[in-house]
């Protein structure tokens, strides 16, 4: 993580980043760099900081509910249609995942939400693959292929872990593992989108 990269933290994207937009550009940069440095030196710092401010035991559920908060750190420039589609599909997935705390209480509704999430994951992956295939002649894309593939694989891994958490939920009826897994999937969605954003800006 460099000083210019946001930490892969849902607490950062849902709470800290929106607050930074209320400050002047210089103040926001100074605060942002401080949070990034603190997180780099002490992984989990931002989560603990936000938990201390909110003082609520169920931080996992709170962050999940806030998980669909749009953050410019993870928005690809929408001037190209494919980029706009990436933003839309990533946000659709975040919205569905952040609705879980409300939907999980009603089995029939939750089952439909699960189907929608599965389709949304598939749609986003298809769009990500289209992005790469459409940019094979772009040096910025080919030079960062290893990074791109790494974060795409992590996204797929988090998607599978989320599916596993659902199976466990239907066995023991404990939603906390689903909330945690959904948070990780939103975080990995953000990391993947941030990677694409960096690549497009280099191109």
mmCIF file of C-alpha atoms in Angstrom:
data_model
loop_
_atom_site.group_PDB
_atom_site.id
_atom_site.type_symbol
_atom_site.label_atom_id
_atom_site.label_comp_id
_atom_site.label_asym_id
_atom_site.label_seq_id
_atom_site.Cartn_x
_atom_site.Cartn_y
_atom_site.Cartn_z
ATOM 1 C CA UNK A 1 0.000 0.000 0.000
ATOM 2 C CA UNK A 2 1.540 3.337 -1.043
ATOM 3 C CA UNK A 3 0.566 6.720 0.402
ATOM 4 C CA UNK A 4 -1.627 7.295 -2.658
ATOM 5 C CA UNK A 5 -3.626 4.086 -2.304
ATOM 6 C CA UNK A 6 -6.696 3.816 -0.073
ATOM 7 C CA UNK A 7 -6.523 0.984 2.459
ATOM 8 C CA UNK A 8 -8.630 -2.100 1.680
ATOM 9 C CA UNK A 9 -10.951 -1.256 4.551
ATOM 10 C CA UNK A 10 -14.728 -1.019 4.465
ATOM 11 C CA UNK A 11 -14.522 1.392 7.406
ATOM 12 C CA UNK A 12 -12.431 3.685 5.211
ATOM 13 C CA UNK A 13 -14.689 3.599 2.148
ATOM 14 C CA UNK A 14 -17.993 3.881 4.025
ATOM 15 C CA UNK A 15 -17.133 6.244 6.874
ATOM 16 C CA UNK A 16 -13.756 7.992 6.532
ATOM 17 C CA UNK A 17 -13.708 8.756 2.789
ATOM 18 C CA UNK A 18 -17.161 10.441 2.725
ATOM 19 C CA UNK A 19 -16.146 12.559 5.743
ATOM 20 C CA UNK A 20 -12.917 13.659 4.066
ATOM 21 C CA UNK A 21 -14.953 15.173 1.225
ATOM 22 C CA UNK A 22 -16.206 17.769 3.734
ATOM 23 C CA UNK A 23 -12.699 19.206 4.187
ATOM 24 C CA UNK A 24 -10.614 21.387 1.895
ATOM 25 C CA UNK A 25 -8.468 19.551 -0.651
ATOM 26 C CA UNK A 26 -5.240 20.061 1.329
ATOM 27 C CA UNK A 27 -6.835 19.136 4.644
ATOM 28 C CA UNK A 28 -8.468 16.035 3.136
ATOM 29 C CA UNK A 29 -5.155 14.901 1.640
ATOM 30 C CA UNK A 30 -3.306 15.371 4.918
ATOM 31 C CA UNK A 31 -5.954 13.437 6.875
ATOM 32 C CA UNK A 32 -6.176 10.750 4.207
ATOM 33 C CA UNK A 33 -2.404 10.244 4.166
ATOM 34 C CA UNK A 34 -2.411 10.029 7.964
ATOM 35 C CA UNK A 35 -5.087 7.320 7.955
ATOM 36 C CA UNK A 36 -3.341 5.387 5.175
ATOM 37 C CA UNK A 37 -0.003 5.528 7.035
ATOM 38 C CA UNK A 38 -1.614 4.471 10.312
ATOM 39 C CA UNK A 39 -3.389 1.555 8.619
ATOM 40 C CA UNK A 40 -0.167 0.475 6.920
ATOM 41 C CA UNK A 41 1.744 0.496 10.209
ATOM 42 C CA UNK A 42 -1.122 -0.981 12.238
ATOM 43 C CA UNK A 43 -3.497 -3.073 10.058
ATOM 44 C CA UNK A 44 -7.031 -2.742 11.401
ATOM 45 C CA UNK A 45 -6.442 0.753 12.813
ATOM 46 C CA UNK A 46 -9.213 2.396 10.772
ATOM 47 C CA UNK A 47 -11.751 -0.249 11.768
ATOM 48 C CA UNK A 48 -10.814 0.161 15.444
ATOM 49 C CA UNK A 49 -10.883 3.959 15.141
ATOM 50 C CA UNK A 50 -14.385 3.965 13.656
ATOM 51 C CA UNK A 51 -15.543 1.375 16.206
ATOM 52 C CA UNK A 52 -14.280 3.633 18.990
ATOM 53 C CA UNK A 53 -16.215 6.599 17.606
ATOM 54 C CA UNK A 54 -19.439 4.698 16.949
ATOM 55 C CA UNK A 55 -19.151 2.638 20.131
ATOM 56 C CA UNK A 56 -21.457 -0.070 18.910
ATOM 57 C CA UNK A 57 -20.741 -3.762 19.385
ATOM 58 C CA UNK A 58 -22.104 -4.783 15.995
ATOM 59 C CA UNK A 59 -19.627 -2.962 13.752
ATOM 60 C CA UNK A 60 -19.785 -5.733 11.158
ATOM 61 C CA UNK A 61 -23.499 -5.176 10.541
ATOM 62 C CA UNK A 62 -23.155 -1.379 10.617
ATOM 63 C CA UNK A 63 -20.374 -1.411 8.024
ATOM 64 C CA UNK A 64 -22.342 -3.811 5.858
ATOM 65 C CA UNK A 65 -25.377 -1.524 5.901
ATOM 66 C CA UNK A 66 -23.079 1.329 4.848
ATOM 67 C CA UNK A 67 -21.303 -0.820 2.266
ATOM 68 C CA UNK A 68 -23.165 0.662 -0.702
ATOM 69 C CA UNK A 69 -21.924 4.190 0.103
ATOM 70 C CA UNK A 70 -20.396 5.474 -3.131
ATOM 71 C CA UNK A 71 -16.745 6.432 -2.864
ATOM 72 C CA UNK A 72 -14.852 8.217 -5.644
ATOM 73 C CA UNK A 73 -11.756 6.185 -4.751
ATOM 74 C CA UNK A 74 -13.377 3.233 -6.540
ATOM 75 C CA UNK A 75 -15.164 4.964 -9.414
ATOM 76 C CA UNK A 76 -13.690 4.532 -12.877
ATOM 77 C CA UNK A 77 -14.053 7.543 -15.161
ATOM 78 C CA UNK A 78 -17.544 7.059 -16.675
ATOM 79 C CA UNK A 79 -16.797 8.836 -19.960
ATOM 80 C CA UNK A 80 -16.344 5.460 -21.675
ATOM 81 C CA UNK A 81 -19.455 3.270 -21.792
ATOM 82 C CA UNK A 82 -17.663 0.148 -20.558
ATOM 83 C CA UNK A 83 -16.314 2.085 -17.583
ATOM 84 C CA UNK A 84 -19.801 3.322 -16.755
ATOM 85 C CA UNK A 85 -21.036 -0.275 -16.867
ATOM 86 C CA UNK A 86 -18.266 -1.349 -14.484
ATOM 87 C CA UNK A 87 -19.289 1.345 -12.001
ATOM 88 C CA UNK A 88 -22.960 0.415 -12.303
ATOM 89 C CA UNK A 89 -22.449 -3.329 -11.870
ATOM 90 C CA UNK A 90 -20.072 -2.890 -8.941
ATOM 91 C CA UNK A 91 -22.560 -0.581 -7.222
ATOM 92 C CA UNK A 92 -25.430 -2.986 -7.881
ATOM 93 C CA UNK A 93 -23.484 -5.723 -6.117
ATOM 94 C CA UNK A 94 -22.684 -3.431 -3.181
ATOM 95 C CA UNK A 95 -26.356 -2.461 -2.856
ATOM 96 C CA UNK A 96 -27.494 -6.074 -2.826
ATOM 97 C CA UNK A 97 -24.891 -7.109 -0.277
ATOM 98 C CA UNK A 98 -25.639 -4.136 1.984
ATOM 99 C CA UNK A 99 -29.331 -5.089 2.005
ATOM 100 C CA UNK A 100 -28.591 -8.483 3.614
ATOM 101 C CA UNK A 101 -29.168 -7.410 7.246
ATOM 102 C CA UNK A 102 -32.774 -6.540 6.372
ATOM 103 C CA UNK A 103 -33.413 -9.337 3.887
ATOM 104 C CA UNK A 104 -31.943 -12.187 5.938
ATOM 105 C CA UNK A 105 -34.872 -12.132 8.366
ATOM 106 C CA UNK A 106 -37.357 -13.268 5.693
ATOM 107 C CA UNK A 107 -36.328 -16.594 4.152
ATOM 108 C CA UNK A 108 -38.184 -16.285 0.830
ATOM 109 C CA UNK A 109 -36.989 -12.708 0.319
ATOM 110 C CA UNK A 110 -33.447 -13.634 1.291
ATOM 111 C CA UNK A 111 -33.366 -16.558 -1.136
ATOM 112 C CA UNK A 112 -34.262 -14.168 -3.954
ATOM 113 C CA UNK A 113 -31.578 -11.759 -2.771
ATOM 114 C CA UNK A 114 -29.039 -14.596 -2.872
ATOM 115 C CA UNK A 115 -30.005 -15.330 -6.483
ATOM 116 C CA UNK A 116 -29.702 -11.642 -7.348
ATOM 117 C CA UNK A 117 -26.270 -11.461 -5.723
ATOM 118 C CA UNK A 118 -25.070 -14.521 -7.650
ATOM 119 C CA UNK A 119 -26.227 -12.949 -10.917
ATOM 120 C CA UNK A 120 -24.666 -9.627 -9.966
ATOM 121 C CA UNK A 121 -21.306 -11.296 -9.258
ATOM 122 C CA UNK A 122 -21.482 -12.993 -12.651
ATOM 123 C CA UNK A 123 -22.404 -9.724 -14.389
ATOM 124 C CA UNK A 124 -19.531 -7.833 -12.774
ATOM 125 C CA UNK A 125 -17.014 -10.550 -13.662
ATOM 126 C CA UNK A 126 -18.232 -10.571 -17.260
ATOM 127 C CA UNK A 127 -17.840 -6.810 -17.394
ATOM 128 C CA UNK A 128 -14.348 -7.017 -15.880
ATOM 129 C CA UNK A 129 -13.362 -9.618 -18.470
ATOM 130 C CA UNK A 130 -14.794 -7.435 -21.241
ATOM 131 C CA UNK A 131 -12.710 -4.556 -19.929
ATOM 132 C CA UNK A 132 -9.517 -6.588 -20.206
ATOM 133 C CA UNK A 133 -10.349 -8.037 -23.620
ATOM 134 C CA UNK A 134 -11.180 -4.573 -24.938
ATOM 135 C CA UNK A 135 -7.843 -3.207 -23.751
ATOM 136 C CA UNK A 136 -5.346 -5.892 -24.768
ATOM 137 C CA UNK A 137 -3.517 -3.298 -26.899
ATOM 138 C CA UNK A 138 -3.295 -0.843 -24.005
ATOM 139 C CA UNK A 139 0.246 -0.938 -22.503
ATOM 140 C CA UNK A 140 -1.096 0.111 -19.078
ATOM 141 C CA UNK A 141 -3.355 -2.956 -19.041
ATOM 142 C CA UNK A 142 -0.773 -5.465 -20.263
ATOM 143 C CA UNK A 143 1.899 -4.105 -17.901
ATOM 144 C CA UNK A 144 -0.449 -4.530 -14.944
ATOM 145 C CA UNK A 145 -1.881 -7.912 -15.979
ATOM 146 C CA UNK A 146 -0.397 -9.714 -12.977
ATOM 147 C CA UNK A 147 -1.945 -7.200 -10.546
ATOM 148 C CA UNK A 148 -5.249 -7.298 -12.429
ATOM 149 C CA UNK A 149 -5.361 -11.104 -12.396
ATOM 150 C CA UNK A 150 -4.394 -11.223 -8.724
ATOM 151 C CA UNK A 151 -7.273 -9.014 -7.592
ATOM 152 C CA UNK A 152 -9.733 -10.709 -9.937
ATOM 153 C CA UNK A 153 -8.806 -14.095 -8.449
ATOM 154 C CA UNK A 154 -9.225 -12.673 -4.956
ATOM 155 C CA UNK A 155 -12.673 -11.409 -5.940
ATOM 156 C CA UNK A 156 -13.635 -14.882 -7.146
ATOM 157 C CA UNK A 157 -12.213 -16.392 -3.952
ATOM 158 C CA UNK A 158 -14.249 -13.987 -1.807
ATOM 159 C CA UNK A 159 -17.351 -14.814 -3.851
ATOM 160 C CA UNK A 160 -16.888 -18.520 -3.138
ATOM 161 C CA UNK A 161 -16.282 -17.808 0.550
ATOM 162 C CA UNK A 162 -19.525 -15.834 0.612
ATOM 163 C CA UNK A 163 -21.367 -18.829 -0.854
ATOM 164 C CA UNK A 164 -19.827 -21.046 1.825
ATOM 165 C CA UNK A 165 -21.000 -18.646 4.536
ATOM 166 C CA UNK A 166 -24.553 -18.926 3.205
ATOM 167 C CA UNK A 167 -24.445 -22.708 3.454
ATOM 168 C CA UNK A 168 -23.254 -22.419 7.039
ATOM 169 C CA UNK A 169 -25.992 -19.911 7.815
ATOM 170 C CA UNK A 170 -28.722 -22.300 6.691
ATOM 171 C CA UNK A 171 -27.197 -24.924 8.999
ATOM 172 C CA UNK A 172 -26.690 -22.898 12.198
ATOM 173 C CA UNK A 173 -28.831 -19.784 11.557
ATOM 174 C CA UNK A 174 -26.049 -17.427 12.673
ATOM 175 C CA UNK A 175 -26.041 -14.313 10.442
ATOM 176 C CA UNK A 176 -22.765 -12.852 11.729
ATOM 177 C CA UNK A 177 -20.621 -15.037 9.434
ATOM 178 C CA UNK A 178 -22.705 -13.949 6.436
ATOM 179 C CA UNK A 179 -22.310 -10.280 7.390
ATOM 180 C CA UNK A 180 -18.551 -10.658 7.740
ATOM 181 C CA UNK A 181 -18.230 -12.519 4.444
ATOM 182 C CA UNK A 182 -20.386 -9.936 2.660
ATOM 183 C CA UNK A 183 -18.167 -7.166 4.029
ATOM 184 C CA UNK A 184 -15.098 -8.917 2.660
ATOM 185 C CA UNK A 185 -16.752 -9.277 -0.738
ATOM 186 C CA UNK A 186 -17.610 -5.564 -0.848
ATOM 187 C CA UNK A 187 -14.047 -4.733 0.169
ATOM 188 C CA UNK A 188 -12.636 -6.952 -2.575
ATOM 189 C CA UNK A 189 -15.050 -5.402 -5.078
ATOM 190 C CA UNK A 190 -13.607 -2.025 -4.106
ATOM 191 C CA UNK A 191 -10.025 -3.293 -4.427
ATOM 192 C CA UNK A 192 -10.765 -4.665 -7.900
ATOM 193 C CA UNK A 193 -12.423 -1.426 -8.998
ATOM 194 C CA UNK A 194 -9.535 0.601 -7.578
ATOM 195 C CA UNK A 195 -7.102 -1.524 -9.578
ATOM 196 C CA UNK A 196 -9.054 -0.896 -12.781
ATOM 197 C CA UNK A 197 -9.231 2.819 -11.959
ATOM 198 C CA UNK A 198 -5.445 2.993 -11.554
ATOM 199 C CA UNK A 199 -4.873 1.109 -14.808
ATOM 200 C CA UNK A 200 -7.244 3.349 -16.789
ATOM 201 C CA UNK A 201 -5.616 6.479 -15.396
ATOM 202 C CA UNK A 202 -2.190 5.215 -16.441
ATOM 203 C CA UNK A 203 -3.518 4.510 -19.933
#
